[in-house]
XYZ file of C-alpha atoms in Angstrom:
514
model
C 0.000 0.000 0.000
C 1.283 3.484 -0.806
C 2.023 6.057 1.868
C 0.016 8.878 0.267
C -3.643 8.817 1.273
C -4.759 8.851 -2.356
C -2.566 5.842 -3.294
C -2.101 7.069 -6.867
C -5.782 7.863 -7.387
C -6.428 11.168 -9.197
C -7.977 13.295 -6.439
C -7.145 16.798 -7.694
C -10.374 16.895 -9.695
C -13.663 15.850 -8.092
C -15.799 13.177 -9.702
C -18.908 13.911 -11.749
C -22.407 14.369 -10.311
C -23.995 11.725 -12.502
C -26.443 9.017 -11.517
C -26.043 5.245 -12.027
C -29.264 3.240 -12.321
C -27.443 -0.103 -12.172
C -26.824 0.400 -8.435
C -30.571 0.667 -7.732
C -31.592 -2.510 -5.829
C -34.967 -2.548 -7.617
C -33.263 -2.493 -11.010
C -30.748 -5.121 -9.900
C -33.499 -7.477 -8.755
C -35.284 -7.019 -12.079
C -32.137 -7.925 -14.032
C -31.742 -11.076 -11.949
C -35.406 -11.997 -12.341
C -35.137 -11.511 -16.092
C -32.571 -14.317 -16.173
C -34.480 -16.526 -13.738
C -32.596 -15.847 -10.490
C -34.178 -15.366 -7.090
C -32.992 -12.394 -5.034
C -33.523 -11.020 -1.557
C -36.102 -8.283 -0.967
C -36.675 -6.877 2.483
C -37.866 -3.694 4.143
C -34.954 -4.143 6.559
C -32.273 -4.675 3.922
C -28.735 -3.370 4.217
C -26.986 -2.082 1.114
C -23.424 -0.899 0.574
C -21.733 1.174 -2.124
C -17.952 1.203 -2.392
C -16.505 4.330 -4.003
C -19.659 6.448 -4.178
C -18.044 9.530 -5.761
C -20.085 12.660 -5.060
C -22.755 10.501 -3.429
C -25.589 11.206 -5.860
C -26.532 7.584 -6.532
C -26.025 6.322 -2.995
C -28.236 9.065 -1.563
C -30.983 8.697 -4.144
C -31.078 4.965 -3.463
C -30.876 5.388 0.308
C -33.795 7.812 0.172
C -35.863 5.776 -2.288
C -35.393 2.246 -0.907
C -36.440 0.772 2.446
C -33.643 -0.317 4.728
C -30.246 1.198 5.423
C -27.135 2.147 3.481
C -23.425 2.159 4.176
C -20.887 3.595 1.788
C -17.367 4.890 1.524
C -15.367 7.116 -0.768
C -11.904 7.914 0.460
C -11.941 11.395 -1.120
C -12.921 13.483 1.945
C -14.458 16.341 -0.049
C -16.712 13.898 -1.882
C -17.669 12.148 1.354
C -18.506 15.531 2.883
C -20.706 16.371 -0.098
C -22.441 13.002 0.135
C -23.163 13.531 3.821
C -24.634 16.954 3.098
C -27.101 15.264 0.771
C -27.801 12.544 3.349
C -28.599 15.070 6.062
C -31.433 16.483 3.951
C -33.714 13.440 4.239
C -32.881 11.520 7.411
C -30.346 9.177 8.888
C -30.489 5.827 7.084
C -27.143 6.338 5.292
C -23.773 5.984 7.009
C -21.251 7.455 4.581
C -17.533 7.396 5.344
C -14.273 8.579 3.820
C -12.549 5.306 4.728
C -10.079 3.535 2.508
C -11.050 -0.046 1.723
C -8.496 -1.162 4.303
C -10.073 1.059 6.963
C -13.586 -0.049 6.050
C -12.555 -3.684 6.291
C -11.182 -3.058 9.791
C -14.515 -1.703 11.079
C -16.305 -3.861 13.617
C -19.692 -2.137 13.367
C -20.794 -3.216 9.893
C -23.788 -5.485 9.173
C -24.198 -8.310 6.699
C -25.328 -6.707 3.446
C -28.067 -7.748 1.050
C -26.207 -5.995 -1.747
C -22.779 -4.487 -2.309
C -22.160 -2.330 -5.380
C -19.149 -0.681 -6.969
C -19.334 1.216 -10.240
C -16.088 1.549 -12.203
C -13.966 1.456 -9.054
C -12.629 -2.047 -9.704
C -10.597 -0.802 -12.667
C -9.291 2.323 -10.967
C -7.721 0.819 -7.856
C -4.571 -1.206 -7.224
C -4.430 -4.994 -7.153
C -3.972 -4.770 -3.381
C -7.195 -2.797 -3.092
C -8.977 -5.280 -5.339
C -8.003 -8.001 -2.869
C -9.364 -5.881 -0.009
C -12.647 -5.466 -1.884
C -12.931 -9.228 -2.366
C -12.214 -9.816 1.311
C -14.786 -7.188 2.305
C -17.392 -8.932 0.164
C -16.408 -12.319 1.586
C -16.939 -11.080 5.125
C -19.949 -8.836 4.698
C -22.202 -10.088 1.875
C -24.868 -12.358 3.306
C -25.752 -15.706 1.701
C -28.169 -14.988 -1.128
C -26.848 -11.435 -1.428
C -25.780 -9.798 -4.680
C -22.698 -7.945 -5.832
C -22.791 -5.408 -8.652
C -19.410 -4.647 -10.196
C -18.696 -2.687 -13.361
C -15.285 -2.362 -14.948
C -13.322 -1.651 -18.098
C -12.527 -4.864 -19.897
C -10.749 -6.509 -22.767
C -10.951 -7.124 -25.650
C -12.681 -3.791 -26.312
C -10.047 -1.730 -24.501
C -7.103 -3.435 -26.217
C -6.409 -0.745 -28.862
C -6.826 2.206 -26.474
C -5.102 0.968 -23.313
C -1.642 2.284 -24.362
C -3.192 5.722 -24.942
C -4.495 5.799 -21.374
C -1.036 4.807 -20.179
C 0.428 7.812 -22.002
C -1.982 10.180 -20.262
C -1.192 8.817 -16.824
C 2.569 8.780 -17.368
C 2.615 12.339 -18.694
C 0.656 13.529 -15.684
C 3.016 11.668 -13.370
C 6.367 12.621 -14.872
C 5.952 15.625 -17.172
C 3.268 17.811 -15.579
C 3.872 20.297 -12.831
C 1.706 19.631 -9.803
C 1.477 23.392 -9.316
C -0.765 23.910 -12.329
C -4.493 23.319 -12.218
C -5.874 19.815 -12.829
C -7.648 20.819 -16.037
C -4.422 22.233 -17.464
C -2.552 19.044 -16.559
C -5.174 16.984 -18.365
C -5.022 19.217 -21.434
C -1.212 19.029 -21.437
C -1.317 15.225 -21.411
C -3.856 15.180 -24.239
C -1.722 17.573 -26.299
C 1.389 15.469 -25.672
C -0.420 12.331 -26.809
C -1.756 14.091 -29.897
C 1.767 15.235 -30.785
C 3.101 11.712 -30.276
C 0.521 10.243 -32.661
C 1.255 12.987 -35.190
C 4.898 11.839 -35.204
C 3.719 8.540 -36.758
C 4.847 5.878 -34.269
C 4.454 2.335 -35.555
C 1.787 1.675 -32.921
C -0.465 4.275 -34.543
C -0.357 2.222 -37.739
C -1.271 -0.924 -35.823
C -4.186 0.856 -34.118
C -5.534 3.308 -36.723
C -8.584 4.241 -34.640
C -6.463 5.879 -31.919
C -6.625 9.349 -33.452
C -10.411 9.353 -33.487
C -10.463 7.968 -29.941
C -8.200 10.780 -28.751
C -10.422 13.404 -30.368
C -13.428 11.840 -28.653
C -11.692 11.994 -25.262
C -10.796 15.655 -25.803
C -14.499 16.453 -26.052
C -15.483 14.662 -22.833
C -16.196 16.086 -19.385
C -12.851 16.808 -17.693
C -14.004 15.390 -14.350
C -14.829 12.098 -16.044
C -11.597 12.095 -18.063
C -9.546 12.654 -14.903
C -10.937 9.601 -13.146
C -11.198 7.332 -16.174
C -7.753 7.941 -17.650
C -5.406 9.568 -15.129
C -5.229 7.255 -12.125
C -1.847 5.658 -11.607
C -3.524 2.298 -11.090
C -5.660 1.084 -13.946
C -6.357 -2.620 -14.074
C -8.345 -3.536 -17.134
C -9.305 -7.213 -17.124
C -11.006 -9.926 -19.063
C -14.373 -11.093 -17.763
C -12.912 -14.437 -16.683
C -10.199 -12.678 -14.640
C -12.911 -11.000 -12.565
C -14.841 -14.265 -12.219
C -11.687 -15.891 -10.849
C -10.956 -13.002 -8.468
C -14.469 -12.977 -7.011
C -14.649 -16.727 -6.551
C -12.622 -16.238 -3.359
C -15.700 -14.495 -1.912
C -17.914 -17.474 -2.851
C -19.543 -15.515 -5.659
C -21.057 -16.945 -8.823
C -21.590 -14.885 -11.949
C -25.322 -14.483 -12.589
C -25.957 -11.998 -15.396
C -25.344 -8.460 -16.571
C -27.155 -5.374 -15.332
C -27.850 -4.444 -18.955
C -31.336 -5.655 -19.951
C -30.674 -5.303 -23.681
C -27.940 -7.940 -23.398
C -30.722 -10.533 -23.296
C -31.942 -9.507 -26.774
C -29.506 -11.442 -28.964
C -30.417 -9.892 -32.360
C -29.388 -6.461 -31.023
C -25.988 -7.763 -30.026
C -25.014 -10.569 -32.367
C -25.152 -11.535 -35.999
C -26.468 -14.917 -37.084
C -22.968 -16.407 -37.223
C -22.188 -15.191 -33.727
C -25.405 -16.605 -32.295
C -24.746 -19.954 -33.955
C -21.161 -20.046 -32.703
C -22.040 -19.174 -29.105
C -24.864 -21.699 -29.114
C -22.220 -24.386 -29.511
C -20.332 -23.417 -26.322
C -21.612 -25.398 -23.370
C -19.824 -23.770 -20.427
C -21.597 -20.508 -19.449
C -18.421 -18.671 -18.392
C -16.591 -19.623 -21.578
C -19.643 -18.616 -23.609
C -19.872 -15.229 -21.882
C -16.167 -14.551 -22.438
C -16.415 -15.536 -26.100
C -19.439 -13.254 -26.451
C -17.270 -10.298 -25.414
C -15.216 -10.847 -28.572
C -18.305 -10.719 -30.766
C -19.571 -7.459 -29.250
C -16.051 -6.031 -28.694
C -16.941 -5.449 -25.050
C -15.069 -2.600 -23.380
C -17.170 -2.096 -20.239
C -19.075 -4.699 -18.264
C -21.880 -4.269 -15.734
C -22.106 -7.580 -13.909
C -24.217 -9.098 -11.157
C -22.875 -11.878 -8.944
C -24.704 -13.894 -6.310
C -23.451 -15.500 -3.141
C -25.407 -18.691 -3.448
C -27.344 -18.445 -6.699
C -30.904 -19.751 -6.479
C -32.635 -20.549 -9.760
C -36.365 -20.072 -10.145
C -38.459 -22.551 -12.064
C -39.978 -21.271 -15.289
C -43.357 -21.017 -13.553
C -41.896 -19.132 -10.574
C -40.028 -16.721 -12.821
C -43.150 -16.036 -14.879
C -45.312 -15.473 -11.794
C -42.792 -13.068 -10.269
C -42.496 -11.163 -13.532
C -46.285 -10.949 -13.921
C -46.467 -9.387 -10.449
C -43.752 -6.818 -11.221
C -44.960 -3.286 -11.846
C -43.531 -1.092 -14.599
C -43.765 2.635 -15.241
C -42.798 4.994 -18.043
C -40.004 7.509 -17.453
C -41.029 9.733 -20.359
C -44.066 10.454 -22.499
C -44.779 7.742 -25.058
C -44.657 10.153 -27.998
C -41.030 10.969 -27.141
C -39.878 7.338 -27.167
C -37.353 6.794 -29.983
C -38.496 4.580 -32.815
C -35.254 2.611 -32.862
C -33.084 0.778 -30.365
C -29.337 0.325 -30.796
C -26.922 -2.450 -29.921
C -23.508 -3.734 -31.016
C -25.110 -5.432 -34.023
C -26.748 -2.199 -35.189
C -30.157 -0.568 -34.955
C -33.568 -2.186 -34.873
C -36.920 -0.490 -35.322
C -39.545 -0.699 -32.613
C -42.334 -2.333 -34.597
C -45.444 -0.192 -34.279
C -47.764 -3.195 -34.186
C -45.857 -4.564 -31.165
C -44.739 -1.503 -29.233
C -47.689 0.758 -30.022
C -50.207 -1.226 -27.928
C -47.662 -1.765 -25.124
C -46.865 1.941 -24.894
C -50.557 2.790 -25.040
C -51.218 0.416 -22.143
C -48.351 1.890 -20.112
C -49.681 5.409 -20.744
C -53.259 4.571 -19.712
C -54.752 6.191 -16.614
C -52.187 8.990 -16.520
C -49.191 6.642 -16.681
C -49.771 4.986 -13.291
C -47.548 1.907 -12.779
C -48.967 -1.374 -14.029
C -48.019 -4.974 -13.419
C -47.003 -7.117 -16.338
C -50.193 -9.064 -15.630
C -52.250 -5.901 -16.167
C -50.348 -5.130 -19.354
C -50.965 -8.661 -20.615
C -54.695 -8.195 -20.026
C -54.585 -4.831 -21.812
C -52.870 -6.351 -24.859
C -54.604 -9.756 -25.119
C -53.355 -10.433 -28.632
C -49.731 -10.506 -27.469
C -48.049 -13.649 -26.180
C -46.441 -13.483 -22.749
C -42.901 -13.920 -24.099
C -43.328 -11.141 -26.649
C -44.695 -8.767 -24.015
C -41.900 -9.559 -21.575
C -39.308 -8.833 -24.255
C -41.025 -5.618 -25.378
C -41.106 -4.289 -21.816
C -37.508 -5.398 -21.314
C -36.436 -3.458 -24.402
C -38.176 -0.341 -23.072
C -36.433 -0.774 -19.718
C -33.115 -1.346 -21.462
C -33.591 1.845 -23.470
C -34.154 3.752 -20.238
C -37.667 4.903 -21.170
C -39.406 2.603 -18.664
C -38.436 1.140 -15.309
C -39.408 -1.679 -12.963
C -41.087 -0.581 -9.732
C -40.840 -1.651 -6.138
C -43.887 -2.731 -4.165
C -46.516 -0.214 -3.134
C -45.709 -1.017 0.499
C -42.056 -0.082 -0.053
C -43.133 3.029 -1.937
C -45.105 4.276 1.067
C -42.161 3.696 3.408
C -39.853 5.983 1.422
C -42.184 8.704 0.114
C -41.304 11.239 2.814
C -37.558 10.691 2.420
C -37.758 11.142 -1.347
C -39.771 14.337 -0.988
C -37.222 15.774 1.443
C -34.236 14.911 -0.763
C -35.963 16.220 -3.886
C -36.779 19.518 -2.198
C -33.126 19.864 -1.218
C -31.970 19.104 -4.767
C -34.462 21.524 -6.306
C -33.289 24.271 -3.949
C -29.723 23.585 -5.112
C -30.872 24.211 -8.669
C -31.340 27.851 -7.691
C -27.541 28.074 -7.757
C -26.133 25.219 -9.840
C -26.940 22.628 -12.487
C -24.690 19.951 -10.949
C -27.361 17.372 -10.060
C -30.063 16.828 -12.664
C -31.698 13.761 -11.123
C -34.521 13.415 -8.584
C -35.567 10.406 -6.489
C -38.696 8.367 -7.231
C -40.297 6.312 -4.456
C -41.989 4.296 -7.202
C -38.857 3.014 -8.958
C -36.499 3.229 -5.992
C -34.132 5.142 -8.244
C -33.296 8.370 -9.986
C -35.211 10.150 -12.731
C -33.621 12.773 -15.006
C -34.988 16.258 -14.304
C -33.066 19.183 -15.775
C -32.116 22.269 -13.814
C -34.924 24.192 -15.481
C -37.349 21.381 -14.673
C -36.306 21.640 -11.038
C -36.743 25.417 -11.122
C -40.226 24.923 -12.562
C -40.999 22.592 -9.636
C -39.745 25.255 -7.200
C -42.064 27.738 -8.880
C -44.978 25.336 -8.479
C -44.083 24.938 -4.790
C -44.451 28.704 -4.502
C -47.996 28.460 -5.821
C -47.327 29.560 -9.386
C -49.573 27.624 -11.762
C -48.813 28.933 -15.251
C -45.828 28.033 -17.454
C -45.172 31.730 -18.083
C -44.719 32.189 -14.333
C -42.352 29.223 -14.142
C -40.308 30.635 -17.014
C -40.169 34.052 -15.364
C -38.816 32.575 -12.133
C -36.182 30.559 -14.011
C -35.086 33.574 -16.064
C -34.918 35.720 -12.953
C -32.582 33.187 -11.339
C -30.164 32.603 -14.205
C -30.081 36.210 -15.441
C -29.205 37.421 -11.959
C -26.288 34.973 -11.993
C -25.080 36.287 -15.347
C -26.058 33.111 -17.173
C -28.074 32.455 -20.289
C -29.330 29.626 -22.446
C -27.320 27.956 -25.169
C -29.544 26.559 -27.920
C -28.221 24.523 -30.836
C -24.699 25.524 -29.842
C -25.503 29.239 -29.892
C -25.865 31.486 -26.844
C -29.166 33.368 -26.777
C -28.191 37.003 -26.335
C -31.350 38.899 -25.421
C -33.762 38.596 -22.526
C -36.595 38.120 -25.005
C -34.858 35.172 -26.675
C -34.077 33.551 -23.338
C -37.625 34.024 -22.067
C -39.099 32.624 -25.267
C -36.950 29.500 -24.947
C -37.763 29.099 -21.259
C -41.472 29.505 -21.956
C -41.266 26.824 -24.635
C -39.537 24.497 -22.170
C -42.043 25.316 -19.423
C -44.991 24.565 -21.701
C -43.427 21.251 -22.735
C -42.810 20.498 -19.054
C -46.468 21.170 -18.259
C -47.718 19.148 -21.213
C -45.431 16.103 -21.106
C -43.236 15.939 -18.014
C -45.650 16.673 -15.189
C -47.868 13.668 -15.803
C -44.788 11.416 -15.711
C -43.416 13.011 -12.547
C -46.808 12.597 -10.889
C -46.915 8.914 -11.831
C -43.420 8.575 -10.357
C -44.625 10.438 -7.225
C -41.922 13.058 -7.556
C -44.695 15.663 -7.729
C-alpha cells in the first residue's frame, strides 16, 4: 500500500455528479429476475456502495429504498458532499471517507443484502482489489448480490496504451502546481503530438486518433478519473470471475437488460457459434469478442438460487412497470452492437398505449398482458424489457415499499431543487416508485420550485427561471448558440415550461416526484 492517502488515485479533480441506475436494488433485482434468479427483498435490507463519488446515486437509493445504506469514498471532499445530501432526508445512510483497508477493519458493519461498486474495480490497485474481495467475503450475506462494473478486454485493447500515455505524462511531465484541467489538457496535447509523429503503434491501431479526439471532447471530471489514475487494471471477464470466486460468488448476469436480446448484439454467425459453447463462463467470455466489449456491468450472487420457469413467470407478472417519459417521445429505434432495430409499431404501439393509460400509473405485467390480449407473454416480456433497457421505462418496487420511502424522497428532492437555484450539478430526482433516480433538468427543477411557490402557469415558471439565471449572469445555449437577449431567453424558457407542463408533469406525478 502506498504512503500517500490517495494511493495514486487522481484526487485533484472531483468526480462527476452523474447518476447510475445499475446500483438501484430494484433495477438489480429485475435484471436477476429476467434471467431466472431469485434475489432477496426486504424492508430491513442493508446495502453498501464502495466508491460512491459525489454521493448522488447512494443518496438517491438510500432515500428511495427501504432499509439502510453504508458507503465509503476515500476522497474526503466527496464524502462531505455526500453527507450533506444525506442530512437532507434523514439518517439511514452511514457514509464514510474510509479507505477499503479502513472499512474492512470496522467492527460495526452489518451483513449486506447488496454491495455495489461502479467503475472502481478498474481504478484501484491490485492490493485494493483483494481488499474489496475480502470485504465482500466477510460482509455479503448468503443470497446477497454484488454489482461490479469495470473496463474490460478485448474492447479496450487498442486504447489501453493511450491511457497509459496520459497517466505517465501527468506523473512525470506535468507540474503539480498547475491546475488539474491544465494538466489533463497538457497530457492530451502530448499524446496528440506523439501520434502525429507517426509511431508504428499508430499504424497498428488506426482508430487511436479518433479515440483521442473523442476523449478531448469529454467532461474533464470524467476524463480525470477514467484515464489519469496511476492504477488502472483492465481485465477480461474471466479474470474477474476468478478473483471474485474467493468471496464465494457466482456470476449471474449483466445489469444491462438489452444484453438478453440477442439480435441487437449478435449476428447470425455469432449466435450460432455461441450456441455451440456449453460452459456458461466460456460462452460469456467468447461473447465479449463478438460485441467487442469494453465495459461490463455484472451481477454476482453468493449462493445463486434458480427459479423454475413457472416461478419466474409469476414473479415477472407481479412486477410493476412505469414509463419515465411520455410515449410520444420514445425513440423509434433501439441500438446495440449489431446495429439498430426499429420498434415495430404493431408490437410496441399497444404496449406503450397500455403503459400510458390512466395517466401513466404503474402497471403490473399481468395488467399489461390483459390490456394487450393479442400478445403472447414472451413477446410482451421482451417488449417491456427493451423499453427498460432503453431507459424509457423502469421496474417498480412494491406499493408497500413506496409508502415507506415517500417522505424521504420528498425531502431529498426539495433539497436538490433548492440547489438548482444556484447550480446545475445534479439533474436527477428520487422516485419512491422506482427506488431510483429520474432525469430532471435544472430548469425542470426550477419549474418545480415555482410550483411549490404556488405559481400555476408556465409563463410564471419561465419568469422565475429567467430571474434566477439572469441574476447569476447566465443564459441559455440553444443549438450551440448562446441566446443574447432577454426576449430570446424568455421565449426559450417559456417553450420548455410549456413542454414540461404538457409532457413531463404527468410522468413526474406517476413517479410520485410531484
